[in-house]
PDB file of C-alpha atoms in Angstrom:
ATOM      1  CA  MET T   1      58.427 -32.571  10.292  1.00  0.00           C
ATOM      2  CA  ALA T   2      56.146 -30.175   9.709  1.00  0.00           C
ATOM      3  CA  VAL T   3      54.531 -29.230   6.395  1.00  0.00           C
ATOM      4  CA  ARG T   4      53.495 -25.374   6.312  1.00  0.00           C
ATOM      5  CA  ALA T   5      51.591 -23.981   3.465  1.00  0.00           C
ATOM      6  CA  SER T   6      49.682 -20.837   3.160  1.00  0.00           C
ATOM      7  CA  ARG T   7      48.099 -18.050   0.526  1.00  0.00           C
ATOM      8  CA  GLU T   8      46.747 -15.051   0.069  1.00  0.00           C
ATOM      9  CA  ILE T   9      43.666 -13.786  -2.097  1.00  0.00           C
ATOM     10  CA  VAL T  10      41.722 -10.740  -2.151  1.00  0.00           C
ATOM     11  CA  ILE T  11      37.874 -11.753  -1.803  1.00  0.00           C
ATOM     12  CA  ASP T  12      35.670  -8.932  -3.099  1.00  0.00           C
ATOM     13  CA  ALA T  13      32.929  -8.978   0.260  1.00  0.00           C
ATOM     14  CA  PRO T  14      33.491  -7.452   3.530  1.00  0.00           C
ATOM     15  CA  PRO T  15      35.044  -9.441   6.534  1.00  0.00           C
ATOM     16  CA  GLU T  16      32.225 -10.479   8.271  1.00  0.00           C
ATOM     17  CA  ALA T  17      30.191 -12.195   5.241  1.00  0.00           C
ATOM     18  CA  ILE T  18      33.846 -14.529   5.011  1.00  0.00           C
ATOM     19  CA  LEU T  19      34.136 -15.078   8.877  1.00  0.00           C
ATOM     20  CA  ASP T  20      30.259 -16.115   8.395  1.00  0.00           C
ATOM     21  CA  ALA T  21      30.557 -18.826   5.399  1.00  0.00           C
ATOM     22  CA  LEU T  22      34.101 -19.901   7.163  1.00  0.00           C
ATOM     23  CA  ALA T  23      31.188 -20.348  10.646  1.00  0.00           C
ATOM     24  CA  ASP T  24      28.886 -22.226   8.595  1.00  0.00           C
ATOM     25  CA  ILE T  25      30.532 -25.856   9.409  1.00  0.00           C
ATOM     26  CA  GLU T  26      27.902 -28.101   7.657  1.00  0.00           C
ATOM     27  CA  ALA T  27      28.139 -25.891   3.956  1.00  0.00           C
ATOM     28  CA  VAL T  28      32.596 -26.247   3.971  1.00  0.00           C
ATOM     29  CA  PRO T  29      31.799 -30.043   1.876  1.00  0.00           C
ATOM     30  CA  THR T  30      30.034 -28.298  -0.432  1.00  0.00           C
ATOM     31  CA  TRP T  31      32.754 -25.442  -1.101  1.00  0.00           C
ATOM     32  CA  SER T  32      35.890 -27.701   0.255  1.00  0.00           C
ATOM     33  CA  SER T  33      36.713 -30.735  -2.039  1.00  0.00           C
ATOM     34  CA  ILE T  34      38.856 -32.308   0.679  1.00  0.00           C
ATOM     35  CA  HIS T  35      36.021 -32.344   3.075  1.00  0.00           C
ATOM     36  CA  LYS T  36      33.885 -34.950   2.917  1.00  0.00           C
ATOM     37  CA  HIS T  37      32.061 -34.288   5.678  1.00  0.00           C
ATOM     38  CA  ALA T  38      31.594 -31.819   8.696  1.00  0.00           C
ATOM     39  CA  HIS T  39      29.540 -31.401  12.055  1.00  0.00           C
ATOM     40  CA  VAL T  40      29.920 -28.792  14.941  1.00  0.00           C
ATOM     41  CA  VAL T  41      29.749 -30.581  18.187  1.00  0.00           C
ATOM     42  CA  SER T  42      30.052 -27.389  20.518  1.00  0.00           C
ATOM     43  CA  ARG T  43      28.970 -23.722  19.842  1.00  0.00           C
ATOM     44  CA  TYR T  44      30.169 -20.510  21.723  1.00  0.00           C
ATOM     45  CA  ALA T  45      27.770 -18.408  23.450  1.00  0.00           C
ATOM     46  CA  ASP T  46      27.852 -15.786  20.089  1.00  0.00           C
ATOM     47  CA  GLY T  47      26.924 -19.216  18.383  1.00  0.00           C
ATOM     48  CA  ARG T  48      30.049 -19.831  16.739  1.00  0.00           C
ATOM     49  CA  PRO T  49      31.393 -23.203  16.247  1.00  0.00           C
ATOM     50  CA  ARG T  50      34.208 -24.199  19.107  1.00  0.00           C
ATOM     51  CA  LEU T  51      34.596 -28.499  18.346  1.00  0.00           C
ATOM     52  CA  VAL T  52      33.690 -29.371  15.092  1.00  0.00           C
ATOM     53  CA  LYS T  53      33.905 -32.948  13.845  1.00  0.00           C
ATOM     54  CA  VAL T  54      35.297 -33.455   9.696  1.00  0.00           C
ATOM     55  CA  THR T  55      35.777 -36.351   7.570  1.00  0.00           C
ATOM     56  CA  VAL T  56      38.989 -35.029   5.192  1.00  0.00           C
ATOM     57  CA  LYS T  57      40.183 -37.139   2.004  1.00  0.00           C
ATOM     58  CA  LEU T  58      43.460 -36.047   0.195  1.00  0.00           C
ATOM     59  CA  LEU T  59      45.579 -38.200  -2.044  1.00  0.00           C
ATOM     60  CA  GLY T  60      43.578 -41.289  -0.929  1.00  0.00           C
ATOM     61  CA  LEU T  61      43.798 -41.207   2.866  1.00  0.00           C
ATOM     62  CA  VAL T  62      40.789 -40.705   4.358  1.00  0.00           C
ATOM     63  CA  ASP T  63      41.151 -38.661   8.112  1.00  0.00           C
ATOM     64  CA  HIS T  64      38.500 -38.118  10.966  1.00  0.00           C
ATOM     65  CA  GLU T  65      39.521 -34.915  12.662  1.00  0.00           C
ATOM     66  CA  VAL T  66      38.016 -33.122  15.980  1.00  0.00           C
ATOM     67  CA  LEU T  67      39.179 -29.338  15.566  1.00  0.00           C
ATOM     68  CA  GLU T  68      38.640 -26.506  18.033  1.00  0.00           C
ATOM     69  CA  TYR T  69      38.532 -23.502  16.747  1.00  0.00           C
ATOM     70  CA  HIS T  70      39.089 -19.914  18.148  1.00  0.00           C
ATOM     71  CA  TRP T  71      37.378 -16.551  17.151  1.00  0.00           C
ATOM     72  CA  GLY T  72      38.300 -13.026  16.230  1.00  0.00           C
ATOM     73  CA  HIS T  73      36.754 -10.009  14.962  1.00  0.00           C
ATOM     74  CA  ASP T  74      39.094 -10.468  11.862  1.00  0.00           C
ATOM     75  CA  TRP T  75      40.347 -14.144  12.577  1.00  0.00           C
ATOM     76  CA  VAL T  76      39.977 -17.737  13.017  1.00  0.00           C
ATOM     77  CA  VAL T  77      41.984 -19.902  14.117  1.00  0.00           C
ATOM     78  CA  TRP T  78      41.503 -24.341  14.654  1.00  0.00           C
ATOM     79  CA  ASP T  79      43.906 -26.749  16.163  1.00  0.00           C
ATOM     80  CA  ALA T  80      43.431 -30.607  15.648  1.00  0.00           C
ATOM     81  CA  ASP T  81      43.567 -33.408  17.843  1.00  0.00           C
ATOM     82  CA  ARG T  82      45.545 -36.328  16.899  1.00  0.00           C
ATOM     83  CA  THR T  83      45.100 -38.826  14.203  1.00  0.00           C
ATOM     84  CA  PRO T  84      46.024 -41.816  12.807  1.00  0.00           C
ATOM     85  CA  GLN T  85      47.206 -39.595   9.978  1.00  0.00           C
ATOM     86  CA  GLN T  86      48.780 -36.449  11.904  1.00  0.00           C
ATOM     87  CA  HIS T  87      50.473 -35.368  14.584  1.00  0.00           C
ATOM     88  CA  ALA T  88      48.820 -32.393  14.491  1.00  0.00           C
ATOM     89  CA  GLN T  89      47.119 -29.725  12.952  1.00  0.00           C
ATOM     90  CA  HIS T  90      47.234 -25.730  12.910  1.00  0.00           C
ATOM     91  CA  GLY T  91      44.924 -23.631  10.518  1.00  0.00           C
ATOM     92  CA  GLU T  92      44.064 -20.007  10.737  1.00  0.00           C
ATOM     93  CA  TYR T  93      42.402 -16.859   8.156  1.00  0.00           C
ATOM     94  CA  THR T  94      43.469 -13.779   9.183  1.00  0.00           C
ATOM     95  CA  LEU T  95      41.579 -10.790   7.582  1.00  0.00           C
ATOM     96  CA  CYS T  96      42.304  -7.177   6.414  1.00  0.00           C
ATOM     97  CA  ARG T  97      39.531  -5.516   4.784  1.00  0.00           C
ATOM     98  CA  GLU T  98      40.868  -3.368   1.558  1.00  0.00           C
ATOM     99  CA  GLY T  99      37.955  -0.786   0.855  1.00  0.00           C
ATOM    100  CA  GLU T 100      35.268  -3.082   0.344  1.00  0.00           C
ATOM    101  CA  SER T 101      37.339  -5.695  -0.665  1.00  0.00           C
ATOM    102  CA  THR T 102      38.821  -8.201   2.002  1.00  0.00           C
ATOM    103  CA  ARG T 103      42.881  -9.625   1.824  1.00  0.00           C
ATOM    104  CA  VAL T 104      42.611 -13.359   3.034  1.00  0.00           C
ATOM    105  CA  ARG T 105      45.429 -15.238   4.289  1.00  0.00           C
ATOM    106  CA  PHE T 106      45.419 -18.805   4.761  1.00  0.00           C
ATOM    107  CA  ASP T 107      48.052 -20.410   6.699  1.00  0.00           C
ATOM    108  CA  LEU T 108      48.297 -23.922   7.903  1.00  0.00           C
ATOM    109  CA  THR T 109      50.733 -26.271   9.842  1.00  0.00           C
ATOM    110  CA  LEU T 110      50.490 -29.706   9.272  1.00  0.00           C
ATOM    111  CA  GLU T 111      52.493 -32.387  11.212  1.00  0.00           C
ATOM    112  CA  PRO T 112      52.167 -36.074   9.035  1.00  0.00           C
ATOM    113  CA  SER T 113      52.031 -39.317  11.186  1.00  0.00           C
ATOM    114  CA  THR T 114      54.482 -40.447   8.767  1.00  0.00           C
ATOM    115  CA  PRO T 115      57.258 -39.129   6.181  1.00  0.00           C
ATOM    116  CA  LEU T 116      55.550 -38.733   2.520  1.00  0.00           C
ATOM    117  CA  PRO T 117      57.390 -38.103  -0.450  1.00  0.00           C
ATOM    118  CA  HIS T 118      57.851 -34.516  -1.312  1.00  0.00           C
ATOM    119  CA  PHE T 119      55.971 -35.187  -4.604  1.00  0.00           C
ATOM    120  CA  LEU T 120      53.230 -35.866  -2.215  1.00  0.00           C
ATOM    121  CA  VAL T 121      53.262 -33.038  -0.147  1.00  0.00           C
ATOM    122  CA  LYS T 122      53.855 -30.578  -3.053  1.00  0.00           C
ATOM    123  CA  ARG T 123      50.166 -32.152  -4.418  1.00  0.00           C
ATOM    124  CA  ALA T 124      48.681 -31.828  -1.209  1.00  0.00           C
ATOM    125  CA  LYS T 125      49.936 -28.541  -0.555  1.00  0.00           C
ATOM    126  CA  LYS T 126      48.474 -27.757  -3.821  1.00  0.00           C
ATOM    127  CA  THR T 127      44.822 -29.054  -3.845  1.00  0.00           C
ATOM    128  CA  VAL T 128      44.248 -27.877  -0.037  1.00  0.00           C
ATOM    129  CA  LEU T 129      45.414 -24.286  -0.893  1.00  0.00           C
ATOM    130  CA  ALA T 130      43.290 -24.431  -3.458  1.00  0.00           C
ATOM    131  CA  ALA T 131      40.214 -25.501  -1.442  1.00  0.00           C
ATOM    132  CA  ALA T 132      40.928 -23.181   1.222  1.00  0.00           C
ATOM    133  CA  THR T 133      40.924 -20.001  -0.614  1.00  0.00           C
ATOM    134  CA  GLU T 134      39.082 -20.625  -4.243  1.00  0.00           C
ATOM    135  CA  GLY T 135      36.503 -22.504  -3.037  1.00  0.00           C
ATOM    136  CA  LEU T 136      35.695 -19.960  -0.080  1.00  0.00           C
ATOM    137  CA  ARG T 137      35.962 -17.155  -2.777  1.00  0.00           C
ATOM    138  CA  HIS T 138      33.576 -18.871  -4.726  1.00  0.00           C
ATOM    139  CA  TYR T 139      31.096 -19.366  -1.775  1.00  0.00           C
ATOM    140  CA  VAL T 140      31.129 -16.311  -0.663  1.00  0.00           C
ATOM    141  CA  LEU T 141      30.584 -14.582  -3.803  1.00  0.00           C
ATOM    142  CA  ALA T 142      27.574 -16.790  -4.396  1.00  0.00           C
ATOM    143  CA  GLY T 143      26.231 -15.780  -1.301  1.00  0.00           C
ATOM    144  CA  LYS T 144      25.739 -18.091   0.576  1.00  0.00           C
ATOM    145  CA  GLY T 145      28.390 -17.213   2.769  1.00  0.00           C
ATOM    146  CA  SER T 146      25.428 -14.995   4.650  1.00  0.00           C
ATOM    147  CA  LEU T 147      24.109 -16.539   7.851  1.00  0.00           C
ATOM    148  CA  GLN T 148      20.315 -15.670   8.222  1.00  0.00           C
ATOM    149  CA  PRO T 149      18.872 -14.937  11.423  1.00  0.00           C
ATOM    150  CA  GLU T 150      16.506 -17.285  12.547  1.00  0.00           C
TER     151      GLU T 150
END
């Protein structure tokens, strides 16, 4: 059975800075407590990540995922290949400018490969949502989300 989680936050930064932070894949483990390793396998012509390999650890379970990203001017989505821990995963960030700030909506749908007790699902959701929103906010506000020209 699919598990769904979502949260909205407001970050005091423009959408472009948030998308730049999300595109900085190798830095994700510095702001997301569940990510232990992240590596870009291939990129689109504009430099944004297309295929990404990540190692995540949640509730003591380690999973190695291959994610395929798609980018828009105010959104990013990814889908994960099947792994031993999950049948499917779909994640998305949707951004909406609000003056000098941006409303960020994070949605995740995950289909675990085995049924999990409700209390574990609840704890996992809390951890994932905090990493995906508050972790991102701290990273962006620290000014580390801006991609520097090469």
